[in-house]
PDB file of C-alpha atoms in Angstrom:
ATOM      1  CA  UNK Q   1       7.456   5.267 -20.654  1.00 36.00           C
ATOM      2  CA  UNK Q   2       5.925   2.132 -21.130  1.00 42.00           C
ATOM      3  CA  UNK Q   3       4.156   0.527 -18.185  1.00 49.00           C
ATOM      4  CA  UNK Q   4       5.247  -3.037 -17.149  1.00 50.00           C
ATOM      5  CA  UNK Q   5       2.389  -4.883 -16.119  1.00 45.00           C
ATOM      6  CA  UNK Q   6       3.121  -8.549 -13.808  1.00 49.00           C
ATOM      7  CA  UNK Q   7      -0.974  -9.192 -14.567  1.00 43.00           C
ATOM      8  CA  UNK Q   8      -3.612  -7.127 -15.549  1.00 47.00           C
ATOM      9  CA  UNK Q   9      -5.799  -8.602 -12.786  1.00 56.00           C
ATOM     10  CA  UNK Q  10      -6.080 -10.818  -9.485  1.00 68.00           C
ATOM     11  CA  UNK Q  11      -2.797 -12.148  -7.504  1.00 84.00           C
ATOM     12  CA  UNK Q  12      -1.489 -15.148  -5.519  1.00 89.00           C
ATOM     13  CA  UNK Q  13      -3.011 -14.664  -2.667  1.00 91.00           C
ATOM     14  CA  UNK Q  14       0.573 -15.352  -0.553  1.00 93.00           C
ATOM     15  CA  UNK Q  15       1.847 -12.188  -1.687  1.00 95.00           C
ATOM     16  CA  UNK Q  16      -1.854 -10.329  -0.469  1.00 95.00           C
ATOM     17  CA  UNK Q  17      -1.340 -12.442   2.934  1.00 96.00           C
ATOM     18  CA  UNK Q  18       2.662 -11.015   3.066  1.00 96.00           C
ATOM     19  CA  UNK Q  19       1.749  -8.275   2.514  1.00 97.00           C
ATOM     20  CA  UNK Q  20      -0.949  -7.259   4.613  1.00 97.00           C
ATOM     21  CA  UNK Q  21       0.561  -9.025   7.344  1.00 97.00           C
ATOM     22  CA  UNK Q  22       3.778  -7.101   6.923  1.00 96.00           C
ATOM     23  CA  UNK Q  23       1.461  -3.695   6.559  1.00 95.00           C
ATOM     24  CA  UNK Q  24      -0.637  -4.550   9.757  1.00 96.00           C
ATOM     25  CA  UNK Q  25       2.815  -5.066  11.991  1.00 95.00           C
ATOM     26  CA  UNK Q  26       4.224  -1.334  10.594  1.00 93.00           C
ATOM     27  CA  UNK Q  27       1.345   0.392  11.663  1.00 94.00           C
ATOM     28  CA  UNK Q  28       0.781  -1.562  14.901  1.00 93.00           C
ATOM     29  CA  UNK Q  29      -2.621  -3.343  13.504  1.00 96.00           C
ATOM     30  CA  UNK Q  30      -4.491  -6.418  14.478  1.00 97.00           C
ATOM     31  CA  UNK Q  31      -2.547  -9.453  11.837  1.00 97.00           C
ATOM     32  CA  UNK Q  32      -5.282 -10.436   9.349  1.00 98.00           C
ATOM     33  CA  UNK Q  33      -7.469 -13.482   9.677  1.00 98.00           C
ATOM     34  CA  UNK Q  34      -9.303 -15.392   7.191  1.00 97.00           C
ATOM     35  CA  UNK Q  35     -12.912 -14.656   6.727  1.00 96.00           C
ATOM     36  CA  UNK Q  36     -15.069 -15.352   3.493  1.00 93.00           C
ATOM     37  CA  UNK Q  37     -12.448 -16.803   1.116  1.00 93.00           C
ATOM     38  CA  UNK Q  38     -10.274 -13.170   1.827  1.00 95.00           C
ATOM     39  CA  UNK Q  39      -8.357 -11.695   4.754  1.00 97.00           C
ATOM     40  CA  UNK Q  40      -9.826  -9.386   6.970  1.00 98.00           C
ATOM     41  CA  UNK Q  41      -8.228  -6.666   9.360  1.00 98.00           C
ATOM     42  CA  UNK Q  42      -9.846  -5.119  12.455  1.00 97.00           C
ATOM     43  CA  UNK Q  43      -8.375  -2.300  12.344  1.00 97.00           C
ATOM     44  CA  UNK Q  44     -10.434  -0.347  15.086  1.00 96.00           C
ATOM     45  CA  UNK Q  45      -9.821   2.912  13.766  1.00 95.00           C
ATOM     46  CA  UNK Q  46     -12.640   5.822  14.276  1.00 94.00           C
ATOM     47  CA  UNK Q  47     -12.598   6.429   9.842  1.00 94.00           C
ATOM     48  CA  UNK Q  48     -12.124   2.119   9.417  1.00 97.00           C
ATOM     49  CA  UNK Q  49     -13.357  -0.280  12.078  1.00 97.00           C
ATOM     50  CA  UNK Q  50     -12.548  -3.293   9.720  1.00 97.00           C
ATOM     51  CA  UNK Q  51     -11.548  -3.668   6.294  1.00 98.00           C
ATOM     52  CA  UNK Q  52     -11.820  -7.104   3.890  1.00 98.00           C
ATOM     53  CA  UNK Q  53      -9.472  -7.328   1.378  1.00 97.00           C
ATOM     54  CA  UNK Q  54      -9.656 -10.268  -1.219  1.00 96.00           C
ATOM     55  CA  UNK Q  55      -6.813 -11.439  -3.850  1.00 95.00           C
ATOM     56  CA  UNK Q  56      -9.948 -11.839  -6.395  1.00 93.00           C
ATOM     57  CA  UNK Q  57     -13.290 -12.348  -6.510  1.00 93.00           C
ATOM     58  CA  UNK Q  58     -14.568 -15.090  -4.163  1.00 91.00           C
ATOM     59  CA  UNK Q  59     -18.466 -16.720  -3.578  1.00 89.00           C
ATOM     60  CA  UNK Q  60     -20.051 -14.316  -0.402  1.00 90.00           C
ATOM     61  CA  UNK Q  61     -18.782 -10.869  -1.215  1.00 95.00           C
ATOM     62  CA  UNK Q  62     -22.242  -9.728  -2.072  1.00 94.00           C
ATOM     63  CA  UNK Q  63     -23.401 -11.543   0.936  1.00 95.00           C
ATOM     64  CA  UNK Q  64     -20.439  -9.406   2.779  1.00 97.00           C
ATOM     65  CA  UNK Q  65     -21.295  -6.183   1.604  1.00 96.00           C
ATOM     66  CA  UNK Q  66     -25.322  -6.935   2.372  1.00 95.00           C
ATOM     67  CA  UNK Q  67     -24.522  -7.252   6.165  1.00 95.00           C
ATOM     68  CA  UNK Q  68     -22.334  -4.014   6.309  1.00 96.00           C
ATOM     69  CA  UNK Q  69     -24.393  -1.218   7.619  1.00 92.00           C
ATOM     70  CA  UNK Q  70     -22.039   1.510   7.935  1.00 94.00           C
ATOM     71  CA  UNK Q  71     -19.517   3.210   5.849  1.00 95.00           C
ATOM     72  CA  UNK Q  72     -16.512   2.490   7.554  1.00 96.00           C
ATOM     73  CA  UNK Q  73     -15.717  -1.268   6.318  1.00 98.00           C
ATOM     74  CA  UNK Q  74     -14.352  -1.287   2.785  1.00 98.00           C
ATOM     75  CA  UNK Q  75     -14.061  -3.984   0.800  1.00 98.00           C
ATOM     76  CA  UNK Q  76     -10.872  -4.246  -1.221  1.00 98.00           C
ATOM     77  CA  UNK Q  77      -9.480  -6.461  -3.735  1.00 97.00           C
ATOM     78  CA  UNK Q  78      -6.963  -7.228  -6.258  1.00 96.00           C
ATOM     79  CA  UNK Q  79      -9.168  -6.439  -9.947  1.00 95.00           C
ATOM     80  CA  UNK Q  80     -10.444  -3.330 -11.921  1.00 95.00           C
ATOM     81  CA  UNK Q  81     -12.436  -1.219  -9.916  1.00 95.00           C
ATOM     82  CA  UNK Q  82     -15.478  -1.586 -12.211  1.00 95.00           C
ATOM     83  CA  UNK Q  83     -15.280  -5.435 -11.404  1.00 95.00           C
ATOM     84  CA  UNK Q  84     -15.515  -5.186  -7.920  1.00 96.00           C
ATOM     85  CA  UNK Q  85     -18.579  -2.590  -7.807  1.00 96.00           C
ATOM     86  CA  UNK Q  86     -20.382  -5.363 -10.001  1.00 96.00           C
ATOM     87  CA  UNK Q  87     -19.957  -7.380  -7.061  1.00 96.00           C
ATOM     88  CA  UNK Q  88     -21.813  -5.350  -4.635  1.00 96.00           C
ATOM     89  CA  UNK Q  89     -25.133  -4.243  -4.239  1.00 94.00           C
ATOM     90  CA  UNK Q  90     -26.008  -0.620  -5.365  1.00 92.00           C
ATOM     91  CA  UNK Q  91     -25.377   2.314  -2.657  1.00 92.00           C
ATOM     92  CA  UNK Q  92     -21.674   1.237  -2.800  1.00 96.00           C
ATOM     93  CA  UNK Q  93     -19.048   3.551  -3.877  1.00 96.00           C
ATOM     94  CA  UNK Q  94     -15.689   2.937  -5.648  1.00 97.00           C
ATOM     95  CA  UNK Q  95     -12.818   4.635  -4.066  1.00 97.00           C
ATOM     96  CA  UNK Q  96      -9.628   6.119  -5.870  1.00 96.00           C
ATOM     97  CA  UNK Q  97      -7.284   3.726  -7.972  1.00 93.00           C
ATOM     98  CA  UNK Q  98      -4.855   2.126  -6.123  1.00 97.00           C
ATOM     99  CA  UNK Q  99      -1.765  -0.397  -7.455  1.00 97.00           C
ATOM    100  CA  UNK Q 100      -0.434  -3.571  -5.416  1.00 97.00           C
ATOM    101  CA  UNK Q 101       3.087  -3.573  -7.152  1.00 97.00           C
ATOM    102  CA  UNK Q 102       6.384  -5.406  -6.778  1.00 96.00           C
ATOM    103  CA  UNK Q 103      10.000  -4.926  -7.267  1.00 94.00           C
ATOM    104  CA  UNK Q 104      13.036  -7.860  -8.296  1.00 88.00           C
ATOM    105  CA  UNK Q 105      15.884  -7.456  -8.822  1.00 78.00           C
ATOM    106  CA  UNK Q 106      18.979  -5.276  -8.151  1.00 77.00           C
ATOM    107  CA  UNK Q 107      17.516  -2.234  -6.064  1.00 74.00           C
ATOM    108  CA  UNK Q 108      19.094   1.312  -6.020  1.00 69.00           C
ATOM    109  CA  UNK Q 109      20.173   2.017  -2.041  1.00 68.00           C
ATOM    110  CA  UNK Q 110      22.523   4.209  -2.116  1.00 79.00           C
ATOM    111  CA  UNK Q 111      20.548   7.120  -1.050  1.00 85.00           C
ATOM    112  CA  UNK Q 112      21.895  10.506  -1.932  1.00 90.00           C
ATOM    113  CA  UNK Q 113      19.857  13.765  -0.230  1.00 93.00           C
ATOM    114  CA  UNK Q 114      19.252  16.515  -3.378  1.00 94.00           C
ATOM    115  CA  UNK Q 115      21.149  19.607  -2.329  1.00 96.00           C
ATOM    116  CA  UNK Q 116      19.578  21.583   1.045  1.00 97.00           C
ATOM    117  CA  UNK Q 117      17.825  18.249   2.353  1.00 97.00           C
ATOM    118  CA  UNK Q 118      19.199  15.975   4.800  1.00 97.00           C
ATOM    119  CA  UNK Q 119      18.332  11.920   5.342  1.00 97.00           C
ATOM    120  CA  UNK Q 120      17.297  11.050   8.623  1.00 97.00           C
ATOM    121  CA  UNK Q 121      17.551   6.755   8.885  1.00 96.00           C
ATOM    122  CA  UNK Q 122      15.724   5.411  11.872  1.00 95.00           C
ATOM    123  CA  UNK Q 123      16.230   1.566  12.378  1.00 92.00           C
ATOM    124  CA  UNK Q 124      13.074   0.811  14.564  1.00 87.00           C
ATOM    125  CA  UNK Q 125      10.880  -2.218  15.796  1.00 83.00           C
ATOM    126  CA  UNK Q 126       8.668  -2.936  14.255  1.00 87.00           C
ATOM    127  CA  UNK Q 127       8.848  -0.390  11.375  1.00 93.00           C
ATOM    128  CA  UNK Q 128      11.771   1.316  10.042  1.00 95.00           C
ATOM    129  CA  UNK Q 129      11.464   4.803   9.182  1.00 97.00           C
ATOM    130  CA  UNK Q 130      13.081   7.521   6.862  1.00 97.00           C
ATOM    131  CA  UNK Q 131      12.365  11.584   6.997  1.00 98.00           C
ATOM    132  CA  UNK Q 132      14.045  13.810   4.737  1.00 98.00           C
ATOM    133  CA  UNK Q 133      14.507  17.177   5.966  1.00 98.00           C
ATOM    134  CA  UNK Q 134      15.425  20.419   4.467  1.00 97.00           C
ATOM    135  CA  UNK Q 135      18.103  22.109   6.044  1.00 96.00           C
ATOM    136  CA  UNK Q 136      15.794  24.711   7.971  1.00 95.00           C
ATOM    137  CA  UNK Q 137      14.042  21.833  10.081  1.00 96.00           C
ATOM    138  CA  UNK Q 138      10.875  21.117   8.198  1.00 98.00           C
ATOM    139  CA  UNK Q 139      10.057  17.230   6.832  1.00 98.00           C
ATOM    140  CA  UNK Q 140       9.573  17.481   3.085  1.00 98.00           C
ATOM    141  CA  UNK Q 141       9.325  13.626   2.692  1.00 98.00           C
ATOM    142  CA  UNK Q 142       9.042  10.696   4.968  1.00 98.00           C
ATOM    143  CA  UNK Q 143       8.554   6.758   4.674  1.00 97.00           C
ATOM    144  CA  UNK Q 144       8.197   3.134   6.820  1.00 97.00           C
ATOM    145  CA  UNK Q 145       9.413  -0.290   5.835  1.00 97.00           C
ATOM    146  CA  UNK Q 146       8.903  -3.141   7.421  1.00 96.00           C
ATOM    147  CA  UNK Q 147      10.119  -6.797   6.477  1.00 95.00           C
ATOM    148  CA  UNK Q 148       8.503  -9.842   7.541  1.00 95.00           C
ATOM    149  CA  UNK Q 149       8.180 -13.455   6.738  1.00 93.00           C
ATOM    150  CA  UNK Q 150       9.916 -13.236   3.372  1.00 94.00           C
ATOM    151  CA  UNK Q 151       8.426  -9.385   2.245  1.00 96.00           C
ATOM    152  CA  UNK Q 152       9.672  -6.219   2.674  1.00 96.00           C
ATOM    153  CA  UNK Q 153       6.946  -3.576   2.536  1.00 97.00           C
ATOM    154  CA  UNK Q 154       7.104   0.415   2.108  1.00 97.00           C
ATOM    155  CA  UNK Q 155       4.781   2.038   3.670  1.00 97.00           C
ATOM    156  CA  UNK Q 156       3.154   5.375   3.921  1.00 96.00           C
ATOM    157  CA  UNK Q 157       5.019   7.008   1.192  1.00 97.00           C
ATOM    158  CA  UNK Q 158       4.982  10.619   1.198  1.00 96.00           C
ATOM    159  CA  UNK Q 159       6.148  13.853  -0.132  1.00 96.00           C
ATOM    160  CA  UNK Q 160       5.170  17.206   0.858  1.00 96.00           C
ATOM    161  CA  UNK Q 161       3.604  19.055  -2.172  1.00 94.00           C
ATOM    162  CA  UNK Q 162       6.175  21.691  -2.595  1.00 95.00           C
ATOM    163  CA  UNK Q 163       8.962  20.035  -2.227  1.00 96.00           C
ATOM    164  CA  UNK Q 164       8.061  17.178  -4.919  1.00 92.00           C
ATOM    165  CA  UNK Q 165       9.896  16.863  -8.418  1.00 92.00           C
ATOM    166  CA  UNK Q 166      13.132  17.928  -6.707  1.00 94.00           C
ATOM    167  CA  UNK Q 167      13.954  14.035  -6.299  1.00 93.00           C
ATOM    168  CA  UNK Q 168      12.753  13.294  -2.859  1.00 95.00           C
ATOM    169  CA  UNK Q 169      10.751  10.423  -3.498  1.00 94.00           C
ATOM    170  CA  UNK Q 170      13.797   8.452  -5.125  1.00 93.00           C
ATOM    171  CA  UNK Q 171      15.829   9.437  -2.300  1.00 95.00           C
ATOM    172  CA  UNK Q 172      13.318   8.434   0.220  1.00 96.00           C
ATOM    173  CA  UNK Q 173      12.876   5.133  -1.620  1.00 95.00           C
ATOM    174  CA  UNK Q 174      16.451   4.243  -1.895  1.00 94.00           C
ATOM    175  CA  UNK Q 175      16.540   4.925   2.179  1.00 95.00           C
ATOM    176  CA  UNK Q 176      14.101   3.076   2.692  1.00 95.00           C
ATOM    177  CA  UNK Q 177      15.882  -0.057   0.608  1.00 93.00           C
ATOM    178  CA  UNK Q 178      19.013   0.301   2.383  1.00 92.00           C
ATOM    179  CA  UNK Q 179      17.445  -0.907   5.503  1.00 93.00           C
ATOM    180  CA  UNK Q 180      16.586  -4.126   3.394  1.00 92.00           C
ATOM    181  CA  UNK Q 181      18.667  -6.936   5.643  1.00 91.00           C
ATOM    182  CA  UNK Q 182      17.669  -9.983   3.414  1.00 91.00           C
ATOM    183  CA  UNK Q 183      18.271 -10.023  -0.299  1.00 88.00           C
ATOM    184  CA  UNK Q 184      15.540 -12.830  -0.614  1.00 91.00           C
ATOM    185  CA  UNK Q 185      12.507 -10.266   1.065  1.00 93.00           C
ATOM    186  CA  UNK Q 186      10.185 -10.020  -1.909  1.00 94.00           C
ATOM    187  CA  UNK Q 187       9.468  -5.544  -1.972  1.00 96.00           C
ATOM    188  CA  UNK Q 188       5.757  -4.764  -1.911  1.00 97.00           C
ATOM    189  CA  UNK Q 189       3.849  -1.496  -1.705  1.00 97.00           C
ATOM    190  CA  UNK Q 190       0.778  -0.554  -2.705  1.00 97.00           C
ATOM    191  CA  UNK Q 191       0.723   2.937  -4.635  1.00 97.00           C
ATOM    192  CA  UNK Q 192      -1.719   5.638  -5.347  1.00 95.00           C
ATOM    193  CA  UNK Q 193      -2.605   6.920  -8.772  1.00 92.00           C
ATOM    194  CA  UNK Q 194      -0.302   9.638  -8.299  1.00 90.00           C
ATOM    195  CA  UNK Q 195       2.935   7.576  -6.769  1.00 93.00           C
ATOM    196  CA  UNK Q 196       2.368   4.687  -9.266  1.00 95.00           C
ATOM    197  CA  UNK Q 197       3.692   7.017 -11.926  1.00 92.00           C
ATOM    198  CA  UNK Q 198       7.228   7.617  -9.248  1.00 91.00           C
ATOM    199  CA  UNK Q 199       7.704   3.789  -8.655  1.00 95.00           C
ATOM    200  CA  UNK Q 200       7.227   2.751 -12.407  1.00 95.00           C
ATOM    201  CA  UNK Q 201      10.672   5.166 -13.069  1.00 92.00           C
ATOM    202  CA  UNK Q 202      12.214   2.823  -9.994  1.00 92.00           C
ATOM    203  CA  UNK Q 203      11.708  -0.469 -11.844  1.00 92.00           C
ATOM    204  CA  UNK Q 204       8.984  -1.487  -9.844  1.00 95.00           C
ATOM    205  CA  UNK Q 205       6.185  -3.361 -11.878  1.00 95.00           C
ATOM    206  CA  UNK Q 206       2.046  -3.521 -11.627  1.00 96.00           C
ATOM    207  CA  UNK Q 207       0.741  -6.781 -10.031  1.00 94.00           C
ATOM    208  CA  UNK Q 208      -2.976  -5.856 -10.250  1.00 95.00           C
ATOM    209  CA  UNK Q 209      -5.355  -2.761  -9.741  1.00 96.00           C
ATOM    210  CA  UNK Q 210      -5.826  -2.769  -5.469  1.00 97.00           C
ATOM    211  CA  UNK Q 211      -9.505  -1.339  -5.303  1.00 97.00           C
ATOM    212  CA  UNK Q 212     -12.016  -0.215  -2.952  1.00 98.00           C
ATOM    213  CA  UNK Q 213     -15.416   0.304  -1.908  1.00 98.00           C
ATOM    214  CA  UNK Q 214     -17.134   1.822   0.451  1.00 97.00           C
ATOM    215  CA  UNK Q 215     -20.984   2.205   1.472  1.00 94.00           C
ATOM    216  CA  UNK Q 216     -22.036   5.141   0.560  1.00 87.00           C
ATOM    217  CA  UNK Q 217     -23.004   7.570   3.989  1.00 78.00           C
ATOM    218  CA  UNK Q 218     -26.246   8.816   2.927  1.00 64.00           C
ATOM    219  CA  UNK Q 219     -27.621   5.172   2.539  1.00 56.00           C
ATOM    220  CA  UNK Q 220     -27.022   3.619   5.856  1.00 51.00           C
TER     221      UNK Q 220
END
């Protein structure tokens, strides 16, 4: 399979700003602001009280991660993870590999559940969401979209581990599409190491590397 690549490195930053805007609405966030040349999100959570995410490398993100004190503000942007840990003093960590990716053109929504699962579709505000359930009542895959301002972004993407390479994920995802109400919505997600390899077989195609830092606990 041969990986299709959009760039190898940074991004418009109107596709970061879509979105993260589009991500902070499905899981009932704060919308970013700008702050430092990047977008930040105060999230509020007990594991992430704020994160910064950048579409490249900007003046000030050493400066940022300087005035961070504890390790629950990451630092994020669109570039190899090796780039962005240059960036930042030492006593920063990078995080698993993570993919902001994209998908034009026709898109397969005509979801069909493998045999002993069922597709449950529900149409929501903000988010919409998708569970796939075996027949015996236990969810084996699940999913959010949300489209906003011109993007349509999936969201928390998952499949339980033993029900995976029975074709949940593709079922899930063409759910999830079928909610899709305007062709012109540009569909974003950001994938994992492991779900990058699921959305390549989809058609969808690698903007840029999405990485992360963190402060490392021990050196607060």
């Amino acid at each position: 399979m041969t990986e299709k690549h959009r760039n190898s490195n940074h991004v418009e930053a109107a596709l970061l700003w879509g979105w993260l805007t589009a991500r902070s609405i499905a899981r009932g966030l704060p919308l970013p602001v700008a702050d430092r040349g990047g977008m930040r999100v105060d999230t509020g959570l007990p594991n992430e009280t704020r994160r910064h995410v950048f579409a490249g490398p900007v003046p000030g993100i050493r400066e940022l991660a300087v005035s961070i004190d504890v390790p629950t503000i990451p630092i994020k942007m669109c570039c190899p993870g090796e780039q962005l840990l240059a960036l930042v003093p030492s006593g920063w960590q990078l995080q698993p590999a993570s993919y902001l990716m994209i998908h034009d053109g026709s898109f397969d929504d005509t979801p069909v559940a493998p045999v002993g699962y069922r597709i449950e579709v529900v149409v929501g505000r903000p988010a919409n969401a998708v569970r796939i359930w075996t027949d015996d009542g236990f969810l084996a895959a699940s999913g959010y979209v949300v489209e906003h301002g011109g993007f349509c972004v999936f969201d928390r993407i998952a499949v339980d581990g033993a029900h995976r390479r029975r074709g949940l994920g593709r079922a899930l995802m063409a759910a999830l599409g079928a909610t899709q109400t305007s062709s012109a919505s540009r569909r974003v997600l950001v994938a994992t190491e492991a779900g990058r390899a699921l959305y390549l077989t989809l058609d969808w195609t690698v903007c840029a590397p999405y990485s992360t830092v963190l402060m490392a606990a021990g050196d607060m």
